[in-house]
Amino acid sequence: MTFSVDAIKELGLSAADAIKPKKQELGQEQFLKLMTTQLTHQDPTKPMENGDFLAQMAQFSTVEGIGSLNDSFQAFASSMTSSQSIEASGLIGKSVSVPSDKGVLGLGSPLEGNIKLNGTTNQATVSIKDTNGVVVKTLNLGSQSEGLKKFEWDGLLDDGSYAPPGVYSVEAEATIGGKNTGLETFMAAKVESIDLGDPQKGVVLNLGQLGAVEFSKVKQVF
């Protein structure tokens, strides 16, 4: 957007001021003053073309509109965060299902989760590994239809003893369409607290031994 030197001087601005990046942001009142002043100083033999005048007005309207839109988005984002905070606070003490390849075997509580099948299968398995990556238990789920399918492990090992409580890795696979396919797993964990500290991530749930996970990734609440 360009204004004449006479118009700029009449408003008490120097040419240097007019081209400084920080001075390019004009308020509505200052813009209108510049526009009016420029019209009074224009050459009568070469008046501003209607197209030029409308173009300058359109540029200002666009800038004003973008500013208003940005403010609206910020207000909307703030409202969404507040809404999520209220909703997430009600999850404290409840169990949720989130995308994860790790699960928690508690003292007296099983390791629970779901596998996601993109088709029917006649054989689905879940391998549970310890911290060294050694398979300590394989759960045979047999034939399953498409969708989310629940599984759980009470910690019982093949030798009749029980595995110690803690975090275990989970790996699932199934034969779908004649091919051995890796499956996405969703693990259950109890929400211990919520964190509102990082505006970039939004509301974050603290799932104890499973760590922190964004509220938007919660698949189920139970």
Coordinates of C-alpha atoms in Angstrom, one line a residue:
M1 CA 0.0 0.0 0.0
T2 CA 1.6 3.3 -1.1
F3 CA 1.0 6.9 0.1
S4 CA 2.4 10.1 -1.3
V5 CA 5.3 11.9 0.5
D6 CA 3.1 15.0 1.1
A7 CA 0.4 12.9 2.8
I8 CA 3.0 11.3 5.0
K9 CA 4.7 14.6 5.9
E10 CA 1.4 16.2 6.9
L11 CA 0.8 13.5 9.4
G12 CA 4.2 14.2 11.0
L13 CA 5.9 11.1 9.6
S14 CA 9.3 11.0 8.0
A15 CA 10.1 9.0 4.9
A16 CA 12.3 6.7 7.0
D17 CA 9.4 6.2 9.5
A18 CA 7.1 5.3 6.7
I19 CA 9.3 2.5 5.4
K20 CA 10.3 1.0 8.7
P21 CA 8.8 -2.5 9.1
K22 CA 7.4 -1.7 12.5
K23 CA 5.6 1.4 11.2
Q24 CA 3.8 -0.5 8.4
E25 CA 1.1 -1.5 10.8
L26 CA -1.5 1.3 10.6
G27 CA -4.6 1.6 12.7
Q28 CA -7.9 2.3 11.1
E29 CA -7.9 6.0 12.1
Q30 CA -4.4 6.6 10.9
F31 CA -5.1 4.8 7.6
L32 CA -8.2 7.0 6.9
K33 CA -6.2 10.1 7.7
L34 CA -3.5 9.2 5.3
M35 CA -6.0 8.4 2.6
T36 CA -7.9 11.7 3.1
T37 CA -4.7 13.7 3.1
Q38 CA -3.4 12.0 0.0
L39 CA -6.6 12.8 -1.9
T40 CA -6.2 16.5 -1.0
H41 CA -2.5 16.5 -2.3
Q42 CA -3.1 14.6 -5.5
D43 CA -2.4 16.3 -8.8
P44 CA -5.8 17.5 -10.2
T45 CA -4.6 16.7 -13.7
K46 CA -3.8 13.1 -12.6
P47 CA -6.3 12.1 -10.0
M48 CA -6.1 8.8 -8.4
E49 CA -7.8 6.1 -10.5
N50 CA -10.9 4.5 -9.0
G51 CA -9.1 1.2 -9.3
D52 CA -6.1 2.4 -7.3
F53 CA -8.3 3.8 -4.6
L54 CA -10.4 0.7 -4.3
A55 CA -7.3 -1.5 -4.4
Q56 CA -5.9 0.4 -1.4
M57 CA -9.2 0.1 0.5
A58 CA -9.3 -3.6 -0.3
Q59 CA -5.8 -4.1 1.0
F60 CA -6.7 -2.4 4.2
S61 CA -9.9 -4.4 4.6
T62 CA -8.0 -7.6 4.0
V63 CA -5.4 -6.8 6.7
E64 CA -8.2 -5.8 9.1
G65 CA -10.0 -9.0 8.2
I66 CA -7.0 -11.2 8.8
G67 CA -6.4 -9.5 12.1
S68 CA -10.0 -10.1 13.2
L69 CA -9.9 -13.7 12.0
N70 CA -6.7 -14.3 14.0
D71 CA -8.3 -12.9 17.1
S72 CA -11.3 -15.1 16.5
F73 CA -9.1 -18.2 16.2
Q74 CA -7.2 -17.4 19.3
A75 CA -10.4 -17.0 21.2
F76 CA -11.8 -20.2 19.8
A77 CA -8.6 -22.1 20.7
S78 CA -8.7 -20.8 24.2
S79 CA -12.4 -21.8 24.5
M80 CA -11.5 -25.3 23.2
T81 CA -8.7 -25.7 25.7
S82 CA -11.0 -24.6 28.6
S83 CA -13.6 -27.1 27.4
Q84 CA -11.1 -29.9 27.2
S85 CA -9.8 -29.1 30.6
I86 CA -13.2 -29.4 32.2
E87 CA -13.9 -32.7 30.4
A88 CA -10.4 -34.1 31.1
S89 CA -10.7 -33.3 34.8
G90 CA -13.6 -35.7 35.0
L91 CA -11.3 -38.6 33.9
I92 CA -9.0 -38.5 36.9
G93 CA -9.3 -41.9 38.6
K94 CA -10.8 -43.5 35.5
S95 CA -9.2 -45.8 33.0
V96 CA -8.7 -44.8 29.4
S97 CA -7.5 -46.6 26.3
V98 CA -4.7 -44.9 24.3
P99 CA -2.5 -45.9 21.3
S100 CA 0.6 -47.6 22.9
D101 CA 2.8 -50.6 22.6
K102 CA 3.3 -50.8 26.3
G103 CA 1.0 -51.9 29.1
V104 CA 1.0 -52.1 32.9
L105 CA 0.6 -55.2 34.9
G106 CA -0.5 -54.1 38.3
L107 CA -0.5 -55.8 41.7
G108 CA -3.8 -57.6 41.6
S109 CA -4.9 -56.0 38.3
P110 CA -4.4 -57.4 34.8
L111 CA -2.6 -55.8 31.8
E112 CA -5.4 -54.8 29.5
G113 CA -5.8 -53.5 26.0
N114 CA -7.3 -53.8 22.5
I115 CA -6.0 -54.8 19.1
K116 CA -7.3 -53.1 16.0
L117 CA -8.2 -55.5 13.1
N118 CA -8.7 -54.1 9.6
G119 CA -10.3 -57.4 8.5
T120 CA -11.4 -60.8 9.7
T121 CA -8.8 -63.3 10.8
N122 CA -8.7 -66.9 11.9
Q123 CA -5.6 -66.4 14.1
A124 CA -4.7 -63.3 16.1
T125 CA -1.9 -63.3 18.8
V126 CA -0.5 -60.9 21.3
S127 CA 3.1 -61.2 22.5
I128 CA 4.0 -59.8 25.8
K129 CA 7.7 -58.9 26.4
D130 CA 9.7 -58.0 29.5
T131 CA 12.1 -55.0 29.7
N132 CA 14.8 -57.1 28.0
G133 CA 12.6 -57.8 24.9
V134 CA 12.1 -61.4 25.8
V135 CA 8.6 -62.9 25.2
V136 CA 7.2 -64.0 28.5
K137 CA 3.7 -64.8 27.3
T138 CA 1.8 -65.3 24.1
L139 CA -2.0 -64.8 24.1
N140 CA -3.8 -66.7 21.3
L141 CA -7.0 -64.8 20.5
G142 CA -8.1 -67.2 17.7
S143 CA -10.6 -66.1 15.1
Q144 CA -11.7 -62.5 15.3
S145 CA -13.9 -60.1 13.2
E146 CA -12.9 -56.7 12.1
G147 CA -12.7 -53.9 14.7
L148 CA -11.3 -53.3 18.2
K149 CA -10.9 -56.6 20.2
K150 CA -10.1 -56.7 23.8
F151 CA -7.5 -58.8 25.5
E152 CA -6.0 -59.0 29.0
W153 CA -3.2 -60.8 30.8
D154 CA -3.4 -61.6 34.5
G155 CA 0.4 -62.1 34.8
L156 CA 0.2 -65.9 34.7
L157 CA 3.2 -67.5 33.0
D158 CA 3.4 -70.9 31.2
D159 CA 5.2 -72.5 34.1
G160 CA 2.4 -71.6 36.5
S161 CA 4.2 -68.7 38.3
Y162 CA 3.3 -65.1 38.1
A163 CA 5.2 -62.3 36.4
P164 CA 6.2 -59.3 38.6
P165 CA 4.1 -56.1 38.3
G166 CA 5.5 -53.5 36.0
V167 CA 5.6 -52.2 32.4
Y168 CA 5.6 -54.7 29.6
S169 CA 5.9 -54.3 25.8
V170 CA 3.0 -55.6 23.6
E171 CA 3.2 -56.7 20.0
A172 CA 0.1 -58.0 18.1
E173 CA -0.3 -59.7 14.8
A174 CA -2.9 -61.6 12.8
T175 CA -3.3 -63.4 9.5
I176 CA -5.5 -61.2 7.3
G177 CA -6.1 -62.1 3.7
G178 CA -3.5 -64.8 3.9
K179 CA -0.8 -62.4 5.1
N180 CA 0.8 -62.0 8.5
T181 CA 0.0 -58.4 9.5
G182 CA 1.2 -56.3 12.5
L183 CA -1.7 -54.7 14.4
E184 CA -2.1 -51.4 16.2
T185 CA -2.6 -51.8 20.0
F186 CA -4.4 -49.6 22.4
M187 CA -3.6 -50.0 26.1
A188 CA -5.6 -49.3 29.2
A189 CA -4.3 -47.1 32.0
K190 CA -5.6 -45.1 34.9
V191 CA -5.6 -41.3 34.7
E192 CA -3.7 -40.0 37.7
S193 CA -3.7 -36.3 36.9
I194 CA -4.0 -33.7 34.1
D195 CA -1.5 -31.1 32.9
L196 CA -2.4 -27.8 31.2
G197 CA 1.1 -26.4 31.1
D198 CA 1.9 -26.7 27.3
P199 CA -0.5 -24.7 25.1
Q200 CA 1.0 -26.4 22.0
K201 CA -0.1 -29.8 23.2
G202 CA -3.3 -28.8 24.9
V203 CA -4.5 -30.9 27.8
V204 CA -2.2 -33.8 28.7
L205 CA -3.1 -36.8 30.8
N206 CA -0.7 -38.4 33.2
L207 CA -1.1 -42.1 33.0
G208 CA 1.4 -43.1 35.7
Q209 CA 3.9 -45.7 34.5
L210 CA 2.7 -45.3 30.9
G211 CA 3.7 -41.6 31.0
A212 CA 1.9 -38.6 29.5
V213 CA -0.4 -38.7 26.6
E214 CA -2.4 -35.9 24.8
F215 CA -6.1 -35.8 25.7
S216 CA -7.0 -35.9 22.0
K217 CA -5.5 -39.4 21.6
V218 CA -7.9 -41.1 24.1
K219 CA -9.7 -43.9 22.3
Q220 CA -12.0 -45.1 25.0
V221 CA -13.1 -44.3 28.6
F222 CA -14.2 -47.0 30.9

